[in-house]
GROMACS .gro file of C-alpha atoms in nm:
model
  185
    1UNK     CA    1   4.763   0.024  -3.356
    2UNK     CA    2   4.776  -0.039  -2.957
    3UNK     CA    3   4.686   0.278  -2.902
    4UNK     CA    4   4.353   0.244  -3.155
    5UNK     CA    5   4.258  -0.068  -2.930
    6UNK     CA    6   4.297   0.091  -2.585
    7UNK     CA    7   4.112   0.388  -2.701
    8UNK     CA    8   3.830   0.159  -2.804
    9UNK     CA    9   3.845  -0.069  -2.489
   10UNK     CA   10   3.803   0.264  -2.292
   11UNK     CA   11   3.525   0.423  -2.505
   12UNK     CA   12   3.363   0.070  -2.476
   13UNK     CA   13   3.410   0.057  -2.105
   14UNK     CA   14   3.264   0.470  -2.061
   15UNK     CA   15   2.951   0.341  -2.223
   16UNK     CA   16   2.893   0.054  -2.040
   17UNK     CA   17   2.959   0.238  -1.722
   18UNK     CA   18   2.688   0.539  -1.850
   19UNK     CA   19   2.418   0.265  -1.891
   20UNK     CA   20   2.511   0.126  -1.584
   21UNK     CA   21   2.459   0.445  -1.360
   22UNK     CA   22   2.151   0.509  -1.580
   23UNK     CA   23   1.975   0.165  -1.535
   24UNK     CA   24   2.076   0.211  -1.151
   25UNK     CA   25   1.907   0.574  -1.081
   26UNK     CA   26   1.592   0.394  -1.305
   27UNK     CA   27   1.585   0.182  -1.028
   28UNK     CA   28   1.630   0.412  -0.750
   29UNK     CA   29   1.354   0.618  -0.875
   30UNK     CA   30   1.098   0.373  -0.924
   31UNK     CA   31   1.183   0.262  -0.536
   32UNK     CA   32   1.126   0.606  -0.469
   33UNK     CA   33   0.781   0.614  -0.616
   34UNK     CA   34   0.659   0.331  -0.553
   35UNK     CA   35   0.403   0.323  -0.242
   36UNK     CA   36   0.217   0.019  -0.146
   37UNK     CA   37  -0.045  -0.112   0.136
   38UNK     CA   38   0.126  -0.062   0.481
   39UNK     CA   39   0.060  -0.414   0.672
   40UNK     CA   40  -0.085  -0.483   0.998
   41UNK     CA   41   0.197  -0.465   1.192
   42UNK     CA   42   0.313  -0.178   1.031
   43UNK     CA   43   0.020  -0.011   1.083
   44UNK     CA   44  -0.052  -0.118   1.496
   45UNK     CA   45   0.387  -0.022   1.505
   46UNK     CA   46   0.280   0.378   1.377
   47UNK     CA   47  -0.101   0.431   1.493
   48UNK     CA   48  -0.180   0.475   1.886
   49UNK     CA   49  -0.420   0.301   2.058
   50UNK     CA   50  -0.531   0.592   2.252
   51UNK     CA   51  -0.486   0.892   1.979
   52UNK     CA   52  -0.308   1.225   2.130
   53UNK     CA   53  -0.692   1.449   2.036
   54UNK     CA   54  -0.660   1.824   2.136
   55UNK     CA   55  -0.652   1.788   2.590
   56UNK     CA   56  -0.767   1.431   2.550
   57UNK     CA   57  -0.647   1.022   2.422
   58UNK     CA   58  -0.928   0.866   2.231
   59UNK     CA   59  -0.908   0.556   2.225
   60UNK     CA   60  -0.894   0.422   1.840
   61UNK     CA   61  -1.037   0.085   1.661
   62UNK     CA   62  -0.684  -0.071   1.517
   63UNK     CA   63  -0.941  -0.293   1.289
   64UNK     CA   64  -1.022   0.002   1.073
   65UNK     CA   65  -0.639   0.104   1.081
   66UNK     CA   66  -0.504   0.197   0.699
   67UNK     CA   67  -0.234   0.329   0.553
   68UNK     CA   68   0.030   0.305   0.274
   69UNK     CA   69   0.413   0.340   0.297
   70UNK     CA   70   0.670   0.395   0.047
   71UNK     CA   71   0.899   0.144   0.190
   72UNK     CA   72   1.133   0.402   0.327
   73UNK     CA   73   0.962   0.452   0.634
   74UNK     CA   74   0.741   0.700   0.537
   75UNK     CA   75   0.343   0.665   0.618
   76UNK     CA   76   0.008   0.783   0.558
   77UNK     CA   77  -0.226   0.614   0.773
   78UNK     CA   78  -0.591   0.646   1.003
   79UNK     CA   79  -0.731   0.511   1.205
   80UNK     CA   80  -1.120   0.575   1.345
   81UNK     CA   81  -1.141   0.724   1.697
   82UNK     CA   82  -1.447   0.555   1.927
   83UNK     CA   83  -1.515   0.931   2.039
   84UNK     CA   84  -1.866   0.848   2.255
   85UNK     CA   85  -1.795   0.948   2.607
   86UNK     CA   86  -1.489   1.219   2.471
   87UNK     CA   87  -1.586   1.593   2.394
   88UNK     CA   88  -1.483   1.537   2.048
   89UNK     CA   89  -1.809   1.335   2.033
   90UNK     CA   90  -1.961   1.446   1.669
   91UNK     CA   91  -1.664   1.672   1.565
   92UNK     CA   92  -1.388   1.432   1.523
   93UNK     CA   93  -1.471   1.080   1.308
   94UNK     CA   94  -1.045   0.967   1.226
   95UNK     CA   95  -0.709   1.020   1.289
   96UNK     CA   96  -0.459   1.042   1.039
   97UNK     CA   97  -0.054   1.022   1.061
   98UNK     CA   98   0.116   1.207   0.798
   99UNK     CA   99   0.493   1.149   0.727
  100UNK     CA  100   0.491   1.252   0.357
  101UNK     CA  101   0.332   1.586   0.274
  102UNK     CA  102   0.021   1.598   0.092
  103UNK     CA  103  -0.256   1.752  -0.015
  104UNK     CA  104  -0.615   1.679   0.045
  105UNK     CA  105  -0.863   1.906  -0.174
  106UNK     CA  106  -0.709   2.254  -0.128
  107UNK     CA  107  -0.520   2.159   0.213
  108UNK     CA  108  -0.154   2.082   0.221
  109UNK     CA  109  -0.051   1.866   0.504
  110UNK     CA  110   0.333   1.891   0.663
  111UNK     CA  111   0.386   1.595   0.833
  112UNK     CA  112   0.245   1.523   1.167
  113UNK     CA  113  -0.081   1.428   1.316
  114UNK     CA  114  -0.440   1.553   1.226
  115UNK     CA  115  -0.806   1.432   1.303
  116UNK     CA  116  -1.087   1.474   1.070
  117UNK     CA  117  -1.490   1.482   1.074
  118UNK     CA  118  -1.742   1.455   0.814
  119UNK     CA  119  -2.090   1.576   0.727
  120UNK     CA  120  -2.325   1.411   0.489
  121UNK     CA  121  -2.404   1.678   0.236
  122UNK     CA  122  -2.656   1.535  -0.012
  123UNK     CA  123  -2.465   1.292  -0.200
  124UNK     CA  124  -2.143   1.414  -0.143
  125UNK     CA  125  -1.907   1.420   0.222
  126UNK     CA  126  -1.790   1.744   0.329
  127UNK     CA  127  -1.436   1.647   0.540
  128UNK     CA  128  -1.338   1.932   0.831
  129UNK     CA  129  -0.957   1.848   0.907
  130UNK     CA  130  -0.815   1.932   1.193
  131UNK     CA  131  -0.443   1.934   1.372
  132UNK     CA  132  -0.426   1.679   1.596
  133UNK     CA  133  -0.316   1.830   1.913
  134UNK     CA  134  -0.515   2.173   1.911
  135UNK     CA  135  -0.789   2.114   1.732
  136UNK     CA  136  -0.731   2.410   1.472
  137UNK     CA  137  -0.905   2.401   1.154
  138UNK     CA  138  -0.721   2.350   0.812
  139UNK     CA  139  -0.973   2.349   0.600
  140UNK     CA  140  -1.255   2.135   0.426
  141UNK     CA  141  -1.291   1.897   0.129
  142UNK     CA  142  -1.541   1.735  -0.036
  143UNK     CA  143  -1.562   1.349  -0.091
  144UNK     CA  144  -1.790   1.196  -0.328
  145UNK     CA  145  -1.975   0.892  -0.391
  146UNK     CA  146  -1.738   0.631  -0.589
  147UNK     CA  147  -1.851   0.510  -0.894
  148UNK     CA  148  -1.969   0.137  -0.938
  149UNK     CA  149  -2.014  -0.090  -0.653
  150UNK     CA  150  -1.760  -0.017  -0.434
  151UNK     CA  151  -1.700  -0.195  -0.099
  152UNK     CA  152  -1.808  -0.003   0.204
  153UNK     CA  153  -1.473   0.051   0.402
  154UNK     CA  154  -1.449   0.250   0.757
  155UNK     CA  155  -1.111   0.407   0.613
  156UNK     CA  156  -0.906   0.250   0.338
  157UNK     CA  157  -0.617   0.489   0.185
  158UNK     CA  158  -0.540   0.346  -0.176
  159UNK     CA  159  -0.140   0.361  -0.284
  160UNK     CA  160  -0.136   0.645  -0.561
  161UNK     CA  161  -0.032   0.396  -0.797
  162UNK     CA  162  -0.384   0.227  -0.781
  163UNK     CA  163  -0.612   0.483  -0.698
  164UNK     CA  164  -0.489   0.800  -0.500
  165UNK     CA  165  -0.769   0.806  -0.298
  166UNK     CA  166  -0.892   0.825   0.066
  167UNK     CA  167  -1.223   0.577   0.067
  168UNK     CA  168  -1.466   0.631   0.431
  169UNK     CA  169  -1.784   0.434   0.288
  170UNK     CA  170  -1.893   0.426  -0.010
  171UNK     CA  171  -1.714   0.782  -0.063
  172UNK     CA  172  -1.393   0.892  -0.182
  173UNK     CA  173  -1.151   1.193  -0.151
  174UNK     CA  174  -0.875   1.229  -0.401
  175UNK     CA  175  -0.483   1.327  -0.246
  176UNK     CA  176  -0.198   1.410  -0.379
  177UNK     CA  177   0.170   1.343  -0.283
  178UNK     CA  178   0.430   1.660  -0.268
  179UNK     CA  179   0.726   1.719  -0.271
  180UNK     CA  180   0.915   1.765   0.097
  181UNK     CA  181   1.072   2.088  -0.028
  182UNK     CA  182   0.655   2.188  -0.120
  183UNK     CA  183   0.494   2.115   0.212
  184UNK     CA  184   0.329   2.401   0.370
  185UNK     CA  185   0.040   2.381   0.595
   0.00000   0.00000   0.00000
């Protein structure tokens, strides 16, 4: 009869323990996934004031400064450059920090440092992204005009959970999150 009762105690206490370590990694996951509006100070800690662009440092406007983080120390955020003076003049409208890669249109961005440009293109953006420090082309995307009345924001990057989205005016460009093991540029 002892024997019946430990055996039950120790069933009862493998259970517990199993919905224990399964609430736990519930929580650890949604921490994991969970992105959110990097803050001010977060945001003039990560983003130069002068921005490292191809030969040159452009100086950048920390007002327009977004980004979001994932809490782990892991950012996406811009910045605009004030380019008038610099040869990037016209090419070059942002920068933008990457420390978790992603993918813009068809681009995939490794982490690291990249500037981007746009052209109006009827009612539509067509974003030329660039790496940072050489000025090599990745590619291009299109942004388009978000429905509704949207705010008009210099940059705003959205968390994914509310609206993975990169907003310059009254247009947006969808991303996507990947993966570290996925990342290739």
């Amino acid at each position: 009869m002892k024997l019946r009762h430990s055996s039950r105690a120790i069933l009862r206490a493998f259970i517990t323990l199993l919905i224990m370590n399964a609430a736990i990694a519930a929580v650890g996951f949604a921490e994991r996934n969970t992105w959110r509006q990097a803050t001010d100070a977060e945001l003039a800690a990560l983003l130069p004031a002068r921005a490292p662009v191809e030969k040159e440092h452009i100086e950048t406007e920390m007002r327009t400064a977004s980004g979001i983080t994932d809490g782990r120390g892991h950012y996406i955020a811009g910045v605009v450059l004030i380019t008038a003076g610099y040869s990037a003049d016209g090419k070059y409208s942002h920068y933008l920090v990457v420390q978790s890669p992603m993918r813009i249109g068809s681009i995939h961005l490794s982490p690291g440092e990249y500037v981007f440009g746009w052209q109006r293109d009827g009612d539509a953006l067509s974003l030329h992204l660039h790496e940072a420090l050489t000025g090599k082309l990745l590619g291009s995307a299109e942004a388009h005009r978000i429905p509704g009345n949207s705010r008009v924001e210099s940059l705003r990057i959205w968390p994914p959970n509310e609206r993975p989205l990169i907003q310059i005016g009254r247009f947006g460009i969808p991303y996507e999150l990947q993966e570290e093991s996925s990342s290739k540029n």
